[in-house]
PDB file of C-alpha atoms in Angstrom:
ATOM      1  CA  GLN Y 158       0.000   0.000   0.000  1.00 79.00           C
ATOM      2  CA  SER Y 159       1.632   3.234  -1.192  1.00 86.00           C
ATOM      3  CA  VAL Y 160       1.508   6.428   0.854  1.00 89.00           C
ATOM      4  CA  LEU Y 161       0.441   8.319  -2.270  1.00 96.00           C
ATOM      5  CA  THR Y 162      -2.612   7.076  -4.190  1.00 97.00           C
ATOM      6  CA  GLN Y 163      -2.700   6.955  -7.971  1.00 98.00           C
ATOM      7  CA  PRO Y 164      -5.199   5.277 -10.293  1.00 97.00           C
ATOM      8  CA  PRO Y 165      -3.745   1.975 -11.539  1.00 97.00           C
ATOM      9  CA  SER Y 166      -4.470   2.806 -15.161  1.00 97.00           C
ATOM     10  CA  VAL Y 167      -5.758   5.487 -17.510  1.00 97.00           C
ATOM     11  CA  SER Y 168      -6.301   5.457 -21.243  1.00 96.00           C
ATOM     12  CA  ALA Y 169      -7.068   7.849 -24.056  1.00 96.00           C
ATOM     13  CA  ALA Y 170      -6.810   8.097 -27.813  1.00 96.00           C
ATOM     14  CA  PRO Y 171      -3.894   9.657 -29.686  1.00 96.00           C
ATOM     15  CA  GLY Y 172      -4.147  13.440 -29.766  1.00 97.00           C
ATOM     16  CA  GLN Y 173      -6.382  13.561 -26.704  1.00 97.00           C
ATOM     17  CA  LYS Y 174      -5.632  14.801 -23.202  1.00 97.00           C
ATOM     18  CA  VAL Y 175      -5.306  12.742 -20.039  1.00 97.00           C
ATOM     19  CA  THR Y 176      -4.817  13.555 -16.383  1.00 98.00           C
ATOM     20  CA  ILE Y 177      -3.304  11.387 -13.670  1.00 98.00           C
ATOM     21  CA  SER Y 178      -4.103  12.135 -10.050  1.00 98.00           C
ATOM     22  CA  CYS Y 179      -1.921  11.654  -6.982  1.00 98.00           C
ATOM     23  CA  SER Y 180      -3.563  11.906  -3.588  1.00 98.00           C
ATOM     24  CA  GLY Y 181      -1.745  12.256  -0.292  1.00 96.00           C
ATOM     25  CA  SER Y 182      -2.022  14.039   3.034  1.00 95.00           C
ATOM     26  CA  SER Y 183      -0.883  17.124   4.886  1.00 94.00           C
ATOM     27  CA  SER Y 184       2.352  15.417   5.929  1.00 93.00           C
ATOM     28  CA  ASN Y 185       3.444  14.829   2.355  1.00 94.00           C
ATOM     29  CA  ILE Y 186       1.830  16.545  -0.641  1.00 95.00           C
ATOM     30  CA  GLY Y 187       0.151  19.154   1.533  1.00 95.00           C
ATOM     31  CA  ASN Y 188       3.461  20.598   2.708  1.00 93.00           C
ATOM     32  CA  ASN Y 189       6.078  19.470   0.195  1.00 94.00           C
ATOM     33  CA  TYR Y 190       6.809  19.759  -3.496  1.00 96.00           C
ATOM     34  CA  VAL Y 191       5.670  17.019  -5.870  1.00 97.00           C
ATOM     35  CA  SER Y 192       7.644  15.461  -8.700  1.00 98.00           C
ATOM     36  CA  TRP Y 193       6.509  13.183 -11.525  1.00 98.00           C
ATOM     37  CA  TYR Y 194       8.399  10.444 -13.361  1.00 98.00           C
ATOM     38  CA  GLN Y 195       7.836   8.619 -16.641  1.00 98.00           C
ATOM     39  CA  GLN Y 196       9.004   5.028 -16.939  1.00 98.00           C
ATOM     40  CA  LEU Y 197       8.943   3.625 -20.456  1.00 97.00           C
ATOM     41  CA  PRO Y 198       8.895  -0.176 -20.703  1.00 95.00           C
ATOM     42  CA  GLY Y 199      12.213  -1.706 -19.689  1.00 94.00           C
ATOM     43  CA  THR Y 200      13.870   1.594 -18.833  1.00 97.00           C
ATOM     44  CA  ALA Y 201      14.725   3.650 -15.775  1.00 98.00           C
ATOM     45  CA  PRO Y 202      12.320   6.341 -14.583  1.00 98.00           C
ATOM     46  CA  LYS Y 203      12.850   9.830 -15.998  1.00 98.00           C
ATOM     47  CA  LEU Y 204      12.011  13.119 -14.289  1.00 98.00           C
ATOM     48  CA  LEU Y 205       9.059  14.827 -15.984  1.00 98.00           C
ATOM     49  CA  ILE Y 206       7.947  17.462 -13.493  1.00 98.00           C
ATOM     50  CA  TYR Y 207       9.560  18.898 -10.358  1.00 97.00           C
ATOM     51  CA  ASP Y 208       8.474  21.489  -7.800  1.00 96.00           C
ATOM     52  CA  ASN Y 209       4.820  20.702  -8.613  1.00 97.00           C
ATOM     53  CA  ASN Y 210       4.771  22.287 -12.057  1.00 97.00           C
ATOM     54  CA  LYS Y 211       8.266  22.849 -13.465  1.00 97.00           C
ATOM     55  CA  ARG Y 212       9.602  20.970 -16.469  1.00 98.00           C
ATOM     56  CA  PRO Y 213      13.274  19.988 -16.788  1.00 96.00           C
ATOM     57  CA  SER Y 214      15.046  21.017 -19.949  1.00 96.00           C
ATOM     58  CA  GLY Y 215      13.995  18.815 -22.844  1.00 95.00           C
ATOM     59  CA  ILE Y 216      10.556  17.880 -21.509  1.00 97.00           C
ATOM     60  CA  PRO Y 217       7.880  19.096 -23.964  1.00 96.00           C
ATOM     61  CA  ASP Y 218       5.189  21.478 -22.761  1.00 96.00           C
ATOM     62  CA  ARG Y 219       2.589  18.780 -23.498  1.00 97.00           C
ATOM     63  CA  PHE Y 220       3.403  17.648 -19.956  1.00 98.00           C
ATOM     64  CA  SER Y 221       2.175  19.784 -17.071  1.00 98.00           C
ATOM     65  CA  GLY Y 222       1.825  19.485 -13.322  1.00 98.00           C
ATOM     66  CA  SER Y 223      -0.337  21.108 -10.699  1.00 97.00           C
ATOM     67  CA  LYS Y 224      -1.002  20.819  -6.993  1.00 97.00           C
ATOM     68  CA  SER Y 225      -3.956  21.742  -4.830  1.00 97.00           C
ATOM     69  CA  GLY Y 226      -4.071  20.982  -1.135  1.00 96.00           C
ATOM     70  CA  THR Y 227      -3.141  17.354  -0.621  1.00 97.00           C
ATOM     71  CA  SER Y 228      -3.483  16.277  -4.253  1.00 98.00           C
ATOM     72  CA  ALA Y 229      -1.409  16.686  -7.378  1.00 98.00           C
ATOM     73  CA  THR Y 230      -2.183  16.138 -11.036  1.00 98.00           C
ATOM     74  CA  LEU Y 231      -0.106  15.333 -14.084  1.00 98.00           C
ATOM     75  CA  GLY Y 232      -1.586  16.406 -17.407  1.00 98.00           C
ATOM     76  CA  ILE Y 233      -0.549  15.208 -20.831  1.00 98.00           C
ATOM     77  CA  THR Y 234      -1.969  16.790 -23.975  1.00 97.00           C
ATOM     78  CA  GLY Y 235      -1.627  15.748 -27.602  1.00 97.00           C
ATOM     79  CA  LEU Y 236      -1.153  12.107 -26.606  1.00 97.00           C
ATOM     80  CA  GLN Y 237       1.287  10.073 -28.670  1.00 96.00           C
ATOM     81  CA  THR Y 238       1.814   6.323 -28.755  1.00 96.00           C
ATOM     82  CA  GLY Y 239       5.281   6.974 -27.388  1.00 96.00           C
ATOM     83  CA  ASP Y 240       3.706   8.303 -24.186  1.00 97.00           C
ATOM     84  CA  GLU Y 241       2.601   4.790 -23.219  1.00 97.00           C
ATOM     85  CA  ALA Y 242       4.410   4.265 -19.949  1.00 97.00           C
ATOM     86  CA  ASP Y 243       4.078   4.037 -16.201  1.00 98.00           C
ATOM     87  CA  TYR Y 244       3.876   7.370 -14.396  1.00 98.00           C
ATOM     88  CA  TYR Y 245       4.816   7.904 -10.756  1.00 98.00           C
ATOM     89  CA  CYS Y 246       4.351  10.822  -8.411  1.00 98.00           C
ATOM     90  CA  GLY Y 247       6.744  11.442  -5.552  1.00 97.00           C
ATOM     91  CA  THR Y 248       7.224  13.755  -2.624  1.00 96.00           C
ATOM     92  CA  TRP Y 249       8.764  13.970   0.833  1.00 94.00           C
ATOM     93  CA  ASP Y 250       6.769  12.825   3.825  1.00 93.00           C
ATOM     94  CA  SER Y 251       7.441  14.856   6.951  1.00 90.00           C
ATOM     95  CA  SER Y 252       5.638  12.560   9.403  1.00 88.00           C
ATOM     96  CA  LEU Y 253       7.342  10.525  12.129  1.00 80.00           C
ATOM     97  CA  SER Y 254       8.146   7.980   9.413  1.00 76.00           C
ATOM     98  CA  ALA Y 255       9.812  10.682   7.342  1.00 80.00           C
ATOM     99  CA  GLY Y 256      11.207   9.963   3.938  1.00 92.00           C
ATOM    100  CA  GLN Y 257      10.757  10.018   0.213  1.00 95.00           C
ATOM    101  CA  VAL Y 258       7.507   8.433  -0.882  1.00 95.00           C
ATOM    102  CA  PHE Y 259       6.093   7.453  -4.265  1.00 97.00           C
ATOM    103  CA  GLY Y 260       2.666   6.692  -5.627  1.00 97.00           C
ATOM    104  CA  GLY Y 261       1.900   3.166  -6.765  1.00 97.00           C
ATOM    105  CA  GLY Y 262       2.171   4.170 -10.394  1.00 97.00           C
ATOM    106  CA  THR Y 263      -0.325   4.640 -13.231  1.00 98.00           C
ATOM    107  CA  LYS Y 264      -0.160   2.735 -16.488  1.00 98.00           C
ATOM    108  CA  LEU Y 265      -1.051   5.008 -19.414  1.00 97.00           C
ATOM    109  CA  THR Y 266      -2.427   3.288 -22.486  1.00 97.00           C
ATOM    110  CA  VAL Y 267      -2.751   5.268 -25.697  1.00 96.00           C
ATOM    111  CA  LEU Y 268      -5.499   3.463 -27.588  1.00 89.00           C
TER     112      LEU Y 268
ATOM    113  CA  GLN W1051      26.248  15.491 -18.547  1.00 93.00           C
ATOM    114  CA  VAL W1052      25.783  13.693 -15.250  1.00 96.00           C
ATOM    115  CA  GLN W1053      25.694   9.917 -15.545  1.00 98.00           C
ATOM    116  CA  LEU W1054      25.247   7.215 -12.931  1.00 98.00           C
ATOM    117  CA  GLN W1055      26.080   3.535 -13.270  1.00 98.00           C
ATOM    118  CA  GLU W1056      25.161   0.794 -10.818  1.00 98.00           C
ATOM    119  CA  SER W1057      27.342  -2.284 -10.364  1.00 97.00           C
ATOM    120  CA  GLY W1058      27.360  -5.346  -8.162  1.00 95.00           C
ATOM    121  CA  PRO W1059      26.379  -9.017  -7.989  1.00 96.00           C
ATOM    122  CA  GLY W1060      23.174  -9.970  -9.759  1.00 95.00           C
ATOM    123  CA  LEU W1061      22.546 -12.914  -7.462  1.00 97.00           C
ATOM    124  CA  VAL W1062      22.618 -12.907  -3.668  1.00 98.00           C
ATOM    125  CA  LYS W1063      21.801 -15.791  -1.324  1.00 97.00           C
ATOM    126  CA  PRO W1064      19.084 -15.444   1.324  1.00 97.00           C
ATOM    127  CA  SER W1065      20.339 -14.092   4.688  1.00 97.00           C
ATOM    128  CA  GLU W1066      23.436 -12.609   3.042  1.00 98.00           C
ATOM    129  CA  THR W1067      24.248  -8.945   2.384  1.00 98.00           C
ATOM    130  CA  LEU W1068      23.467  -7.231  -0.906  1.00 98.00           C
ATOM    131  CA  SER W1069      26.189  -4.773  -1.944  1.00 98.00           C
ATOM    132  CA  LEU W1070      25.948  -2.312  -4.822  1.00 98.00           C
ATOM    133  CA  THR W1071      28.010   0.651  -5.960  1.00 98.00           C
ATOM    134  CA  CYS W1072      26.972   3.662  -8.011  1.00 98.00           C
ATOM    135  CA  ALA W1073      29.702   5.383 -10.008  1.00 98.00           C
ATOM    136  CA  VAL W1074      29.027   9.029 -10.844  1.00 98.00           C
ATOM    137  CA  SER W1075      30.560  10.757 -13.859  1.00 97.00           C
ATOM    138  CA  GLY W1076      30.203  14.297 -15.144  1.00 97.00           C
ATOM    139  CA  TYR W1077      29.686  15.755 -11.676  1.00 96.00           C
ATOM    140  CA  SER W1078      31.635  15.745  -8.439  1.00 96.00           C
ATOM    141  CA  ILE W1079      29.700  14.225  -5.546  1.00 95.00           C
ATOM    142  CA  SER W1080      31.529  16.675  -3.268  1.00 93.00           C
ATOM    143  CA  SER W1081      29.887  19.605  -5.063  1.00 92.00           C
ATOM    144  CA  GLY W1082      26.537  18.982  -3.451  1.00 86.00           C
ATOM    145  CA  TYR W1083      23.202  17.180  -3.756  1.00 92.00           C
ATOM    146  CA  TYR W1084      22.126  14.035  -2.004  1.00 95.00           C
ATOM    147  CA  TRP W1085      22.621  10.700  -3.779  1.00 97.00           C
ATOM    148  CA  GLY W1086      19.966   8.049  -3.464  1.00 97.00           C
ATOM    149  CA  TRP W1087      19.000   4.439  -3.947  1.00 98.00           C
ATOM    150  CA  ILE W1088      15.566   3.374  -5.157  1.00 98.00           C
ATOM    151  CA  ARG W1089      14.362  -0.140  -5.925  1.00 98.00           C
ATOM    152  CA  GLN W1090      11.565  -1.677  -7.967  1.00 98.00           C
ATOM    153  CA  PRO W1091      10.446  -5.291  -7.473  1.00 97.00           C
ATOM    154  CA  PRO W1092       9.460  -7.020 -10.716  1.00 96.00           C
ATOM    155  CA  GLY W1093       6.107  -5.710 -11.907  1.00 95.00           C
ATOM    156  CA  LYS W1094       5.739  -3.360  -8.933  1.00 96.00           C
ATOM    157  CA  GLY W1095       6.259   0.287  -8.067  1.00 97.00           C
ATOM    158  CA  LEU W1096       9.174   2.370  -6.825  1.00 97.00           C
ATOM    159  CA  GLU W1097      10.467   2.210  -3.259  1.00 97.00           C
ATOM    160  CA  TRP W1098      13.001   4.676  -1.893  1.00 97.00           C
ATOM    161  CA  ILE W1099      15.759   3.026   0.119  1.00 98.00           C
ATOM    162  CA  GLY W1100      17.814   5.961   1.307  1.00 97.00           C
ATOM    163  CA  SER W1101      19.978   8.926   0.373  1.00 97.00           C
ATOM    164  CA  ILE W1102      23.374  10.299   1.396  1.00 96.00           C
ATOM    165  CA  TYR W1103      25.107  13.695   1.254  1.00 95.00           C
ATOM    166  CA  HIS W1104      28.803  14.012   0.465  1.00 90.00           C
ATOM    167  CA  SER W1105      29.424  14.773   4.132  1.00 91.00           C
ATOM    168  CA  GLY W1106      28.001  11.379   5.027  1.00 92.00           C
ATOM    169  CA  SER W1107      24.657  12.625   6.323  1.00 93.00           C
ATOM    170  CA  THR W1108      21.987  10.050   5.541  1.00 95.00           C
ATOM    171  CA  TYR W1109      18.249   9.584   5.344  1.00 94.00           C
ATOM    172  CA  TYR W1110      16.866   6.045   5.305  1.00 96.00           C
ATOM    173  CA  ASN W1111      13.461   4.536   4.597  1.00 95.00           C
ATOM    174  CA  PRO W1112      12.157   3.739   8.087  1.00 94.00           C
ATOM    175  CA  SER W1113      10.920   0.329   6.920  1.00 94.00           C
ATOM    176  CA  LEU W1114      14.438  -0.671   5.791  1.00 96.00           C
ATOM    177  CA  LYS W1115      16.569   1.364   8.170  1.00 96.00           C
ATOM    178  CA  SER W1116      17.606  -1.548  10.382  1.00 96.00           C
ATOM    179  CA  ARG W1117      19.140  -3.373   7.411  1.00 98.00           C
ATOM    180  CA  VAL W1118      20.511  -0.543   5.239  1.00 98.00           C
ATOM    181  CA  THR W1119      23.841   1.218   5.154  1.00 98.00           C
ATOM    182  CA  ILE W1120      24.649   3.817   2.513  1.00 98.00           C
ATOM    183  CA  SER W1121      28.172   5.193   2.296  1.00 97.00           C
ATOM    184  CA  VAL W1122      30.024   7.632   0.049  1.00 96.00           C
ATOM    185  CA  ASP W1123      33.579   7.631  -1.304  1.00 95.00           C
ATOM    186  CA  THR W1124      34.300  11.104  -2.636  1.00 94.00           C
ATOM    187  CA  SER W1125      37.805  10.113  -3.767  1.00 95.00           C
ATOM    188  CA  LYS W1126      36.275   7.617  -6.189  1.00 96.00           C
ATOM    189  CA  ASN W1127      33.184   9.751  -6.843  1.00 97.00           C
ATOM    190  CA  GLN W1128      30.864   6.910  -5.958  1.00 97.00           C
ATOM    191  CA  PHE W1129      28.427   5.835  -3.291  1.00 98.00           C
ATOM    192  CA  SER W1130      27.370   2.409  -2.118  1.00 98.00           C
ATOM    193  CA  LEU W1131      24.463   0.443  -0.719  1.00 98.00           C
ATOM    194  CA  LYS W1132      24.543  -2.470   1.675  1.00 98.00           C
ATOM    195  CA  LEU W1133      21.338  -4.327   2.552  1.00 98.00           C
ATOM    196  CA  SER W1134      21.722  -7.094   5.100  1.00 97.00           C
ATOM    197  CA  SER W1135      19.733 -10.260   5.827  1.00 97.00           C
ATOM    198  CA  VAL W1136      18.122 -10.293   2.405  1.00 98.00           C
ATOM    199  CA  THR W1137      15.116 -12.421   1.491  1.00 98.00           C
ATOM    200  CA  ALA W1138      13.293 -13.097  -1.749  1.00 97.00           C
ATOM    201  CA  ALA W1139      11.271  -9.933  -1.077  1.00 97.00           C
ATOM    202  CA  ASP W1140      14.435  -7.921  -1.740  1.00 98.00           C
ATOM    203  CA  THR W1141      14.580  -9.135  -5.339  1.00 98.00           C
ATOM    204  CA  ALA W1142      14.298  -5.981  -7.427  1.00 98.00           C
ATOM    205  CA  VAL W1143      15.873  -3.665  -9.931  1.00 98.00           C
ATOM    206  CA  TYR W1144      18.034  -1.286  -7.913  1.00 98.00           C
ATOM    207  CA  TYR W1145      18.509   2.254  -9.213  1.00 98.00           C
ATOM    208  CA  CYS W1146      20.812   5.000  -8.052  1.00 98.00           C
ATOM    209  CA  ALA W1147      19.986   8.640  -8.703  1.00 98.00           C
ATOM    210  CA  ARG W1148      20.961  12.169  -7.793  1.00 97.00           C
ATOM    211  CA  HIS W1149      18.513  13.397  -5.169  1.00 96.00           C
ATOM    212  CA  THR W1150      17.597  17.035  -4.744  1.00 94.00           C
ATOM    213  CA  LEU W1151      16.530  17.292  -1.116  1.00 87.00           C
ATOM    214  CA  ARG W1152      15.817  20.099   1.339  1.00 74.00           C
ATOM    215  CA  LEU W1153      13.172  22.650   0.289  1.00 75.00           C
ATOM    216  CA  SER W1154      12.460  20.559  -2.770  1.00 88.00           C
ATOM    217  CA  ASN W1155      12.804  16.926  -3.706  1.00 92.00           C
ATOM    218  CA  TRP W1156      13.295  15.060  -6.939  1.00 96.00           C
ATOM    219  CA  PHE W1157      15.525  12.397  -8.485  1.00 97.00           C
ATOM    220  CA  ASP W1158      17.436  13.258 -11.644  1.00 96.00           C
ATOM    221  CA  PRO W1159      19.244  11.717 -13.371  1.00 97.00           C
ATOM    222  CA  TRP W1160      18.834   7.995 -12.749  1.00 98.00           C
ATOM    223  CA  GLY W1161      21.178   5.122 -13.474  1.00 98.00           C
ATOM    224  CA  GLN W1162      19.994   2.395 -15.824  1.00 98.00           C
ATOM    225  CA  GLY W1163      19.325   0.044 -12.919  1.00 98.00           C
ATOM    226  CA  THR W1164      20.644  -3.378 -12.014  1.00 98.00           C
ATOM    227  CA  LEU W1165      18.572  -6.469 -11.278  1.00 98.00           C
ATOM    228  CA  VAL W1166      19.418  -8.234  -8.056  1.00 98.00           C
ATOM    229  CA  THR W1167      17.861 -11.638  -7.461  1.00 98.00           C
ATOM    230  CA  VAL W1168      17.810 -13.194  -4.015  1.00 98.00           C
ATOM    231  CA  SER W1169      17.885 -16.954  -4.362  1.00 96.00           C
ATOM    232  CA  SER W1170      19.821 -19.944  -3.121  1.00 94.00           C
TER     233      SER W1170
END
């Protein structure tokens, strides 16, 4: 059971938009920055979004992030077949069991 | 650019200690950042193991803390992971990554990962 809750899967057609949610609590998302990672099949995760809504150099603006209260959302527009991957949210948890936590991951299928 | 490369045995026997090293190139560990280990059991999600600063300051996952030791060797520009008393549940792909911590938090870049299987 992950500290952060993500839907197991989402799907959409090429060219469409999809959002992936990440729900937490005041000890993690509510008081810390959120990052998002893309993991293509058989590869290492790659940073997509940091500090809730910032994109590293080289990440297209089709990818966006937002945060409100204890939840965060990753948005992907203009879906491409190459976007099929697992997506993970992550943040720091400041509770007594402090540490880096991740969501369980969401499998994106581009139909 | 910054690159990380994990190395170590791909097979470890139950009850023994798993040992991995992450070699960093393109950036001096002594210049800053934390450096972390993350693992991913086959078909499952990501689990943070722990992170270390060049000074030796560490943060560990509370659920693994009793079995984990992360160390840094600035002279070799690498950091290492030791996980003791392993069981089949520790079978996973182990990744190392640069960890931005304090005020913010993210992992970038990541190593390619190395599969460690715990089996007799």
